[in-house]
Short mmCIF file of C-alpha atoms in Angstrom, two decimals:
data_model
loop_
_atom_site.label_atom_id
_atom_site.label_comp_id
_atom_site.label_asym_id
_atom_site.label_seq_id
_atom_site.Cartn_x
_atom_site.Cartn_y
_atom_site.Cartn_z
CA UNK A 1 0.30 -0.65 21.31
CA UNK A 2 3.46 -2.52 21.84
CA UNK A 3 4.63 -3.51 18.59
CA UNK A 4 5.31 -7.27 17.69
CA UNK A 5 8.46 -8.69 16.26
CA UNK A 6 8.00 -10.11 12.71
CA UNK A 7 7.89 -13.95 13.35
CA UNK A 8 6.08 -16.34 11.58
CA UNK A 9 3.46 -16.18 13.75
CA UNK A 10 2.77 -12.67 14.19
CA UNK A 11 2.26 -12.27 10.28
CA UNK A 12 0.29 -15.09 9.82
CA UNK A 13 -1.76 -13.68 13.19
CA UNK A 14 -1.46 -10.30 10.94
CA UNK A 15 -2.81 -11.76 7.79
CA UNK A 16 -5.67 -13.22 9.45
CA UNK A 17 -6.78 -9.94 11.76
CA UNK A 18 -6.87 -8.41 7.68
CA UNK A 19 -8.90 -10.87 6.59
CA UNK A 20 -11.48 -10.63 8.79
CA UNK A 21 -11.91 -7.17 9.20
CA UNK A 22 -8.89 -5.28 11.07
CA UNK A 23 -6.37 -3.03 10.56
CA UNK A 24 -2.89 -3.64 10.55
CA UNK A 25 0.08 -0.95 10.52
CA UNK A 26 2.51 -2.63 8.80
CA UNK A 27 6.43 -2.24 7.19
CA UNK A 28 7.11 -1.19 3.67
CA UNK A 29 10.55 0.10 2.79
CA UNK A 30 9.18 3.91 2.15
CA UNK A 31 7.32 3.97 4.96
CA UNK A 32 4.67 2.26 7.38
CA UNK A 33 1.26 1.89 6.33
CA UNK A 34 -1.61 1.13 7.88
CA UNK A 35 -3.82 -1.76 5.92
CA UNK A 36 -7.17 -2.89 5.29
CA UNK A 37 -8.80 -5.63 2.98
CA UNK A 38 -8.95 -3.61 -0.29
CA UNK A 39 -12.45 -5.37 -0.82
CA UNK A 40 -14.20 -5.02 2.22
CA UNK A 41 -15.34 -1.32 2.64
CA UNK A 42 -16.18 -1.39 6.36
CA UNK A 43 -12.55 -1.90 6.71
CA UNK A 44 -11.75 0.55 4.48
CA UNK A 45 -13.14 2.88 5.92
CA UNK A 46 -11.85 2.52 9.89
CA UNK A 47 -8.24 3.01 7.85
CA UNK A 48 -9.66 6.35 7.36
CA UNK A 49 -11.63 7.02 10.52
CA UNK A 50 -8.08 6.05 12.30
CA UNK A 51 -5.92 8.51 10.00
CA UNK A 52 -8.73 11.36 10.17
CA UNK A 53 -8.47 11.02 6.06
CA UNK A 54 -10.65 13.35 3.76
CA UNK A 55 -12.23 10.27 1.41
CA UNK A 56 -11.60 12.72 -1.12
CA UNK A 57 -7.92 11.01 -1.49
CA UNK A 58 -7.30 7.47 -2.53
CA UNK A 59 -5.78 4.88 -1.09
CA UNK A 60 -2.83 2.88 -2.69
CA UNK A 61 -3.63 -1.49 -2.84
CA UNK A 62 -0.47 -3.28 -2.15
CA UNK A 63 -0.06 -6.83 -3.38
CA UNK A 64 2.22 -9.51 -3.12
CA UNK A 65 3.09 -9.92 -6.65
CA UNK A 66 2.50 -9.49 -9.83
CA UNK A 67 -0.29 -12.33 -10.36
CA UNK A 68 -2.29 -10.00 -7.83
CA UNK A 69 -2.46 -7.50 -9.67
CA UNK A 70 -5.39 -8.94 -12.24
CA UNK A 71 -7.67 -8.91 -8.67
CA UNK A 72 -7.64 -5.77 -8.59
CA UNK A 73 -7.17 -3.62 -12.33
CA UNK A 74 -9.50 -4.52 -15.15
CA UNK A 75 -6.25 -4.03 -17.68
CA UNK A 76 -2.80 -4.29 -17.80
CA UNK A 77 -1.43 -2.67 -19.68
CA UNK A 78 1.79 -3.63 -21.77
CA UNK A 79 4.04 -0.28 -20.37
CA UNK A 80 2.95 -1.75 -16.89
CA UNK A 81 3.68 -5.04 -17.36
CA UNK A 82 7.70 -3.90 -18.52
CA UNK A 83 7.32 -1.62 -15.55
CA UNK A 84 6.66 -4.53 -13.04
CA UNK A 85 9.06 -6.75 -14.36
CA UNK A 86 11.91 -4.79 -14.27
CA UNK A 87 11.18 -1.85 -11.01
CA UNK A 88 8.75 -4.35 -8.97
CA UNK A 89 8.62 -5.49 -6.42
CA UNK A 90 10.00 -1.51 -5.02
CA UNK A 91 8.95 2.49 -4.35
CA UNK A 92 6.48 2.31 -7.74
CA UNK A 93 3.13 3.06 -7.04
CA UNK A 94 1.16 2.16 -11.03
CA UNK A 95 -2.54 3.81 -11.71
CA UNK A 96 -4.42 1.70 -14.04
CA UNK A 97 -8.10 1.31 -14.62
CA UNK A 98 -9.98 -0.78 -11.81
CA UNK A 99 -11.87 -3.59 -11.04
CA UNK A 100 -15.61 -3.11 -10.12
CA UNK A 101 -14.83 -5.47 -7.39
CA UNK A 102 -12.73 -2.49 -5.49
CA UNK A 103 -14.74 -0.45 -3.74
CA UNK A 104 -14.63 2.92 -4.37
CA UNK A 105 -13.78 4.16 -1.31
CA UNK A 106 -10.48 2.60 -2.11
CA UNK A 107 -10.42 4.75 -5.48
CA UNK A 108 -12.38 7.73 -4.09
CA UNK A 109 -14.77 7.17 -6.67
CA UNK A 110 -12.30 7.18 -9.21
CA UNK A 111 -11.85 4.26 -12.29
CA UNK A 112 -8.85 4.13 -11.69
CA UNK A 113 -6.58 2.01 -9.10
CA UNK A 114 -3.24 3.07 -7.70
CA UNK A 115 -1.44 -0.30 -6.93
CA UNK A 116 2.47 -1.14 -5.95
CA UNK A 117 3.89 -4.28 -4.93
CA UNK A 118 6.18 -3.82 -1.72
CA UNK A 119 10.37 -4.86 -1.47
CA UNK A 120 10.11 -5.65 2.07
CA UNK A 121 9.34 -8.73 3.12
CA UNK A 122 7.23 -9.12 6.17
CA UNK A 123 4.93 -6.54 3.91
CA UNK A 124 4.79 -9.33 0.79
CA UNK A 125 3.87 -12.22 4.06
CA UNK A 126 1.17 -9.74 5.40
CA UNK A 127 -0.38 -9.78 2.55
CA UNK A 128 0.22 -13.37 1.56
CA UNK A 129 -1.13 -14.68 4.71
CA UNK A 130 -4.28 -12.48 4.80
CA UNK A 131 -5.19 -13.90 1.00
CA UNK A 132 -6.39 -10.17 -0.14
CA UNK A 133 -4.95 -7.29 -1.39
CA UNK A 134 -4.47 -4.43 0.96
CA UNK A 135 -5.53 -1.36 0.73
CA UNK A 136 -2.70 1.00 2.97
CA UNK A 137 -2.03 4.78 3.02
CA UNK A 138 1.16 5.58 5.39
CA UNK A 139 0.24 5.29 9.01
CA UNK A 140 -0.34 8.76 10.39
CA UNK A 141 -2.56 10.99 11.12
CA UNK A 142 -3.30 12.53 8.31
CA UNK A 143 -1.38 16.06 7.66
CA UNK A 144 1.72 14.83 9.62
CA UNK A 145 4.58 13.25 8.79
CA UNK A 146 5.02 9.55 7.29
CA UNK A 147 6.35 6.90 9.88
CA UNK A 148 9.27 5.01 9.34
CA UNK A 149 9.32 3.32 12.73
CA UNK A 150 6.87 1.24 14.83
CA UNK A 151 7.49 3.01 17.07
CA UNK A 152 5.79 6.27 15.47
CA UNK A 153 3.26 4.56 14.35
CA UNK A 154 2.62 3.25 18.18
CA UNK A 155 2.85 6.77 19.44
CA UNK A 156 0.73 8.41 16.68
CA UNK A 157 -2.27 5.87 16.20
CA UNK A 158 -1.16 3.16 19.37
CA UNK A 159 -4.91 3.03 20.24
CA UNK A 160 -6.84 3.32 16.90
CA UNK A 161 -4.98 -0.08 15.47
CA UNK A 162 -5.60 -4.16 15.80
CA UNK A 163 -2.19 -4.70 15.18
CA UNK A 164 0.86 -3.11 14.51
CA UNK A 165 4.32 -5.55 13.29
CA UNK A 166 7.50 -4.78 13.89
CA UNK A 167 9.66 -4.35 10.68
CA UNK A 168 12.37 -2.10 11.70
CA UNK A 169 13.39 1.29 9.91
CA UNK A 170 12.19 1.83 6.61
CA UNK A 171 15.18 1.03 3.77
CA UNK A 172 13.85 4.33 1.64
CA UNK A 173 12.10 6.53 4.01
CA UNK A 174 10.12 8.36 1.56
CA UNK A 175 6.73 7.79 0.29
CA UNK A 176 6.34 5.39 -3.36
CA UNK A 177 6.76 7.59 -6.62
CA UNK A 178 2.90 7.50 -8.47
CA UNK A 179 2.96 7.00 -11.92
CA UNK A 180 -0.27 7.29 -13.98
CA UNK A 181 -0.20 5.03 -16.64
CA UNK A 182 -4.14 6.00 -17.88
CA UNK A 183 -2.58 8.74 -19.55
CA UNK A 184 -0.33 9.45 -22.96
CA UNK A 185 2.06 9.69 -22.43
CA UNK A 186 2.44 7.84 -18.72
CA UNK A 187 3.11 11.11 -16.16
CA UNK A 188 4.50 11.40 -12.35
CA UNK A 189 1.78 12.09 -10.43
CA UNK A 190 3.82 12.16 -7.01
CA UNK A 191 8.07 12.50 -7.34
CA UNK A 192 9.17 9.32 -4.06
CA UNK A 193 11.97 6.91 -4.03
CA UNK A 194 11.87 4.74 -7.57
CA UNK A 195 14.00 7.62 -9.38
CA UNK A 196 12.19 9.42 -12.61
CA UNK A 197 15.51 7.75 -14.95
CA UNK A 198 14.54 4.25 -13.90
CA UNK A 199 11.16 4.68 -15.24
CA UNK A 200 12.40 6.49 -18.02
CA UNK A 201 15.05 3.60 -19.17
CA UNK A 202 11.95 0.87 -18.99
#
């Protein structure tokens, strides 16, 4: 499949595709993600199938702004608000208690959900056009290196996705840092694109 340029028409097309249960490869500042409507279990299942990803591995849910968090998290701790105000949009994923509306497939049956607001404007535009939150792991077969260009996605997953949007090379190039806010004190579960020092400063 040939990646599409990020024109307004194509971003709208990608959002509509996601809203209808499709799966779309989209750029973020970290790596390219393979997205599906986070509230559509059937669409999310297609992501796991396309990646050959084990279902015990939870997905990160992407939102376009802080306002979108309330649709996914049942509780937003004060620490989370401070981190979002200072470090979002950016390569920081926050784990919080999930709302019942989020399918267990997204969270691998856990009572928590991982949420991120990407810094890439193309990703945020697609999320806005979709009208929903987007569950999106990296757009590569499970166990392979995460893609940082649309051409990588096309080569690895081209026949398994509905659309690929080319937003250029990813600026950060490594996955987001994952911070568990349900632990006391909060702990980093995966080091990544957000520095520990930036988190500790908040």
